[in-house]
Coordinates of C-alpha atoms in Angstrom, one line a residue:
M125 CA 82.7 113.2 162.2
T126 CA 81.7 116.1 164.8
K127 CA 83.3 116.7 167.9
I128 CA 81.4 117.3 170.7
I129 CA 82.4 118.1 174.9
F130 CA 79.7 116.6 177.5
M131 CA 79.7 119.3 180.2
G132 CA 77.4 117.8 183.8
T133 CA 78.3 116.1 187.0
P134 CA 75.1 114.7 188.9
A135 CA 73.8 111.3 189.1
F136 CA 71.4 112.1 186.5
S137 CA 73.4 113.2 183.0
V138 CA 75.4 109.6 183.8
P139 CA 73.6 107.4 181.8
I140 CA 73.8 110.9 178.5
L141 CA 77.4 111.0 178.6
R142 CA 77.4 107.2 178.4
M143 CA 74.4 107.3 175.6
L144 CA 76.7 109.0 173.5
I145 CA 79.9 106.7 174.2
E146 CA 77.9 103.7 172.9
E147 CA 76.4 105.5 169.7
G148 CA 80.0 106.3 168.6
Y149 CA 80.1 109.8 169.7
E150 CA 83.4 111.5 169.4
V151 CA 83.1 113.4 172.8
V152 CA 86.9 114.4 173.5
S153 CA 86.5 116.3 176.6
V154 CA 84.1 115.9 179.4
V155 CA 83.9 119.0 181.1
T156 CA 82.6 118.4 184.8
Q157 CA 82.7 120.6 189.1
P158 CA 85.8 119.5 190.9
D159 CA 85.7 117.3 193.5
R160 CA 84.0 118.9 196.2
P161 CA 84.3 117.5 200.2
V162 CA 81.7 115.1 201.7
G163 CA 80.0 113.9 204.9
R164 CA 81.5 114.6 208.2
K165 CA 84.8 113.8 207.4
K166 CA 85.0 116.2 204.4
V167 CA 86.6 113.3 201.9
M168 CA 87.2 114.7 198.8
T169 CA 84.7 112.8 196.0
A170 CA 84.6 113.0 192.4
T171 CA 81.1 113.5 190.9
P172 CA 79.7 110.5 189.3
V173 CA 80.3 112.1 185.7
K174 CA 84.2 112.3 186.7
E175 CA 83.6 108.7 188.2
E176 CA 81.9 107.2 184.4
A177 CA 84.0 109.1 182.4
I178 CA 87.7 107.9 183.7
R179 CA 86.2 104.1 183.1
L180 CA 84.3 104.8 180.1
G181 CA 88.2 106.8 179.4
L182 CA 87.8 109.7 178.3
P183 CA 90.2 113.4 179.0
V184 CA 88.1 115.5 182.2
Y185 CA 88.4 119.2 183.4
Q186 CA 87.9 120.3 185.9
P187 CA 87.4 123.8 186.3
E188 CA 86.4 125.9 188.9
K189 CA 84.8 128.7 186.7
L190 CA 84.1 129.8 183.4
K191 CA 84.0 132.6 184.0
N192 CA 87.4 132.9 184.8
Q193 CA 89.5 133.3 181.1
E194 CA 92.0 131.2 182.0
E195 CA 90.1 127.8 182.5
L196 CA 87.8 128.8 179.3
Q197 CA 90.8 129.3 176.9
R198 CA 91.6 126.3 178.0
V199 CA 88.1 124.7 177.2
L200 CA 87.6 126.5 173.6
D201 CA 91.4 124.8 172.8
L202 CA 89.6 122.4 171.9
Q203 CA 87.3 123.4 169.1
A204 CA 84.4 121.1 169.9
D205 CA 81.3 121.0 166.7
L206 CA 78.6 121.1 169.4
I207 CA 78.4 121.0 173.3
V208 CA 75.9 118.9 174.7
T209 CA 75.3 120.3 178.5
A210 CA 72.7 117.9 180.7
A211 CA 73.0 119.7 184.9
F212 CA 76.7 120.9 184.5
G213 CA 76.7 123.2 187.5
Q214 CA 77.0 126.6 185.7
I215 CA 76.2 129.1 183.9
L216 CA 78.4 129.2 179.9
P217 CA 79.5 132.3 179.2
S218 CA 78.3 134.2 175.6
E219 CA 81.8 133.9 174.4
L220 CA 81.6 130.3 174.6
L221 CA 77.8 129.6 174.1
E222 CA 78.8 130.8 170.3
A223 CA 81.7 129.2 169.8
P224 CA 80.9 125.4 168.5
K225 CA 78.9 125.6 164.9
L226 CA 76.4 123.4 165.9
G227 CA 75.9 125.2 169.3
A228 CA 75.3 124.4 172.4
I229 CA 72.5 122.7 173.7
N230 CA 71.3 121.7 177.5
V231 CA 69.0 118.8 178.2
H232 CA 67.0 120.5 180.6
A233 CA 64.5 118.3 183.5
S234 CA 61.4 120.7 182.9
L235 CA 58.1 120.8 180.6
L236 CA 60.2 124.6 179.2
P237 CA 59.6 127.6 179.6
A238 CA 58.1 125.5 182.7
Y239 CA 60.2 125.4 186.0
R240 CA 63.1 127.4 184.2
G241 CA 66.7 126.9 187.3
G242 CA 67.9 124.6 188.8
A243 CA 65.2 122.9 190.5
P244 CA 63.1 121.4 188.0
I245 CA 62.4 118.6 189.5
H246 CA 61.6 119.5 193.7
Q247 CA 59.1 122.2 192.8
A248 CA 57.7 120.3 190.5
I249 CA 56.6 117.4 193.1
I250 CA 56.8 120.3 195.5
D251 CA 53.8 121.7 193.8
G252 CA 51.5 118.6 193.2
Q253 CA 52.1 118.5 189.2
D254 CA 50.9 115.1 188.3
K255 CA 53.4 115.5 184.7
T256 CA 56.8 116.9 184.0
G257 CA 59.0 115.7 181.2
V258 CA 62.3 117.3 179.3
T259 CA 63.7 119.3 177.1
I260 CA 66.6 119.6 174.5
M261 CA 66.7 124.0 174.1
Y262 CA 69.7 125.5 172.5
M263 CA 71.3 127.2 175.3
V264 CA 71.5 131.2 175.0
D265 CA 72.7 133.5 177.7
R266 CA 69.3 134.0 179.0
L267 CA 68.4 131.4 181.9
D268 CA 67.2 128.7 180.4
A269 CA 65.7 130.5 177.4
G270 CA 67.0 129.3 174.4
D271 CA 64.7 127.4 171.2
I272 CA 63.1 123.6 172.5
I273 CA 64.8 120.9 169.6
S274 CA 62.2 118.4 171.1
Q275 CA 60.0 117.5 174.4
V276 CA 58.7 114.3 176.3
T277 CA 56.0 115.0 178.7
V278 CA 56.8 112.0 182.0
P279 CA 53.8 111.5 184.8
I280 CA 54.4 111.8 188.2
K281 CA 52.8 108.9 190.3
E282 CA 51.5 109.0 193.6
Q283 CA 54.5 108.1 195.6
D284 CA 57.2 108.9 193.6
H285 CA 59.1 111.4 194.5
T286 CA 62.9 114.3 193.7
G287 CA 65.1 110.7 193.8
S288 CA 62.6 108.4 191.5
M289 CA 61.8 111.5 188.9
F290 CA 65.4 112.3 188.7
E291 CA 65.9 108.0 187.4
K292 CA 62.7 108.5 184.9
L293 CA 63.6 111.6 183.1
S294 CA 67.6 110.7 183.3
S295 CA 66.5 108.0 180.9
A296 CA 63.6 109.8 178.9
G297 CA 66.3 112.2 178.6
C298 CA 68.8 109.8 177.0
D299 CA 66.0 108.4 175.1
L300 CA 65.4 112.4 173.5
L301 CA 68.7 113.0 173.0
K302 CA 69.3 109.7 171.5
A303 CA 66.7 110.9 168.9
T304 CA 67.2 113.8 168.6
L305 CA 71.1 114.7 167.7
P306 CA 71.1 113.2 164.1
S307 CA 69.1 115.8 163.3
I308 CA 71.2 118.9 165.3
I309 CA 73.8 116.9 164.2
E310 CA 72.9 117.7 159.9
G311 CA 70.9 120.8 161.1
T312 CA 67.5 119.2 159.9
N313 CA 66.1 119.9 163.9
K314 CA 63.4 121.7 164.2
R315 CA 64.0 125.4 166.6
I316 CA 60.3 126.7 168.1
P317 CA 61.6 129.7 171.0
Q318 CA 59.5 129.4 174.0
E319 CA 56.0 131.7 174.6
E320 CA 56.9 133.7 177.5
Q321 CA 53.9 134.8 179.1
F322 CA 53.8 130.4 180.2
V323 CA 57.7 131.3 181.8
T324 CA 58.1 129.8 185.5
Y325 CA 60.8 128.8 187.8
A326 CA 62.3 126.8 189.9
R327 CA 65.7 128.2 191.7
N328 CA 68.1 126.4 193.8
I329 CA 66.1 125.4 196.6
S330 CA 66.7 126.8 200.0
R331 CA 66.8 126.3 203.9
E332 CA 63.5 128.4 204.5
Q333 CA 62.0 126.3 202.0
E334 CA 63.0 122.7 204.2
R335 CA 61.1 124.3 206.5
I336 CA 57.4 122.3 207.0
D337 CA 55.4 125.1 208.1
W338 CA 52.5 122.9 209.7
S339 CA 49.8 125.3 208.5
K340 CA 49.8 124.0 205.0
S341 CA 47.1 121.3 203.9
A342 CA 48.2 117.6 204.6
R343 CA 48.7 117.0 200.8
A344 CA 50.8 120.5 200.4
I345 CA 53.1 119.1 203.4
Y346 CA 53.1 115.4 201.6
N347 CA 53.9 117.0 197.9
Q348 CA 56.9 118.9 200.4
V349 CA 58.9 116.4 202.0
R350 CA 58.3 113.9 199.0
G351 CA 59.9 116.6 196.6
L352 CA 63.1 116.8 199.5
Y353 CA 62.9 113.2 199.4
P354 CA 66.2 112.2 199.2
W355 CA 67.7 115.3 199.2
P356 CA 67.6 117.8 201.2
V357 CA 65.3 116.5 203.4
A358 CA 62.1 118.6 205.0
Y359 CA 62.9 119.4 208.4
T360 CA 60.6 120.8 211.5
S361 CA 61.9 121.5 215.1
F362 CA 60.6 119.4 217.9
N363 CA 61.6 120.4 221.8
Q364 CA 63.8 123.4 219.6
A365 CA 66.6 121.7 217.8
N366 CA 65.2 120.6 213.7
M367 CA 64.3 116.9 213.0
K368 CA 64.5 115.9 209.4
I369 CA 61.7 114.2 208.2
W370 CA 62.0 112.1 205.7
W371 CA 58.7 110.4 204.4
T372 CA 54.9 110.9 205.4
E373 CA 51.7 109.1 204.9
K374 CA 49.0 111.0 203.3
T375 CA 45.6 110.1 206.4
S376 CA 41.7 110.1 206.1
S377 CA 41.4 109.8 210.0
T378 CA 39.2 112.8 212.3
E379 CA 41.3 113.3 215.5
N380 CA 41.4 117.0 215.3
G381 CA 44.5 118.9 217.2
Q382 CA 46.0 122.2 216.7
V383 CA 48.3 123.2 214.0
G384 CA 51.6 121.3 215.1
Q385 CA 49.8 119.0 217.6
V386 CA 50.8 115.1 217.5
V387 CA 47.2 113.1 217.5
S388 CA 48.1 110.2 217.7
T389 CA 50.3 108.3 218.1
T390 CA 50.4 104.2 215.8
E391 CA 52.8 101.4 216.3
D392 CA 54.4 102.5 213.6
A393 CA 53.0 106.5 212.7
I394 CA 53.1 109.4 214.5
L395 CA 49.4 111.5 213.2
V396 CA 50.3 115.8 213.6
Q397 CA 47.6 117.8 212.8
T398 CA 47.6 120.1 209.4
G399 CA 46.3 123.3 208.4
D400 CA 44.0 120.7 206.4
G401 CA 43.7 117.4 207.9
I402 CA 46.0 114.0 209.4
L403 CA 49.9 113.6 207.7
A404 CA 51.5 110.3 208.8
I405 CA 55.1 110.6 209.5
T406 CA 55.8 107.8 209.1
D407 CA 60.3 108.1 209.2
L408 CA 62.6 111.2 210.7
Q409 CA 66.2 111.3 212.0
P410 CA 65.8 113.8 215.2
A411 CA 68.9 115.9 215.8
G412 CA 72.0 114.9 216.6
K413 CA 70.6 110.9 215.6
K414 CA 70.3 108.1 211.8
R415 CA 67.7 108.3 209.8
M416 CA 65.0 105.5 212.0
T417 CA 61.2 104.5 210.8
A418 CA 58.8 106.4 213.4
K419 CA 58.1 102.8 215.1
E420 CA 61.7 102.8 215.8
Y421 CA 61.7 106.1 217.2
L422 CA 58.3 105.6 218.8
K423 CA 60.0 102.7 221.2
G424 CA 61.7 105.6 223.7
P425 CA 59.3 108.1 225.1
K426 CA 60.8 110.8 222.9
I427 CA 56.8 112.2 221.9
Q428 CA 53.9 112.4 223.7
V429 CA 49.8 112.7 222.2
G430 CA 48.8 116.8 222.5
D431 CA 53.6 117.5 221.1
L432 CA 53.9 120.5 219.0
F433 CA 55.9 120.4 216.0
E434 CA 56.7 124.0 214.5

C-alpha cells in the first residue's frame, strides 16, 4: 500500500485529510504547524488538522521549521511514497521534495499559474475575480511553480467572501484530489508545465493591505472588505483610532461629499463617500469594543454626517 505523509494546518485542509482516510489510503503521519497562543488570553491552541488527526487516531508531528536538519530527518525516516500537502504553511526543503518515489503534491487554492503564494483566496476576491479554483500540482523548490496535474474551476459569487470561498474550495479540492490520486499512484497522470507569462502572485496579506483607502471606488473597497472577511478584517481610522470594517454593501445613493466623509446614515448603515460612489458600512468594530452592526453603533451619539474616515 502507498505510504502517504499528509501536511496541512487550517480548516481548509481537514476535509482532505478525512477523505484520505475514508478512501482507505495509508497515512503514516500528519505534519502540521506547532500549537500557537490564540486570543487575548494567549491560550495554546492546536491546529484544526492536529485536532482531526488525533480524532482519527493518526500520529502527529509538529516541527517548528522543516529546514532544521534534525526535524527534517524525522520526516525522511518515515520513508513515505508520497507527500500530500494542503495549506501547510512552510516551504519544504528540496531534500524532502525529492525523497518520496511518487513525489510531493500540493492542493493549491487557485487556477495556477495565477495567484501563486500564501493568500490566493483573499487576493482573488480583492481583485474582483468572478472565478477561481483548485490546482493539484507537483511541488518543486520554487513557490507553487511545479507541473499541474489537474484543475477545477469554482465561481466566486457577488456575496462570497474569503470564509465562504475557503469552504467551497476545500470541498472542491477534496473531490479533485480524490479523483486524481489513483493516476498519481499508478503513474498515469498528466504533467502540464505552467506558462510563466501568465504567472501572478498572492503574497501573504500585509497590514497595509488591510487599511481602506477611501479614494478607491466603492466596488474596489467592497471587494477588499469581503476579501478580508472573516480574517484578518479591513480597517479604517476614525477619530484617531482604528475601526474594523467587517462588512459593507453597495448602494445606488447619489449623495456627494468629500472622500471618506459620512454623507448620511440610515437605520442600519453608515453611508460613506468613496472615490467613485457611496458605500454603506453595515458591520463594524470600534477600537477596544466588540463587533456590532451599524444599527447598534448608531444608537449612541458616536458619528455624525460630515465626519471623516481616514
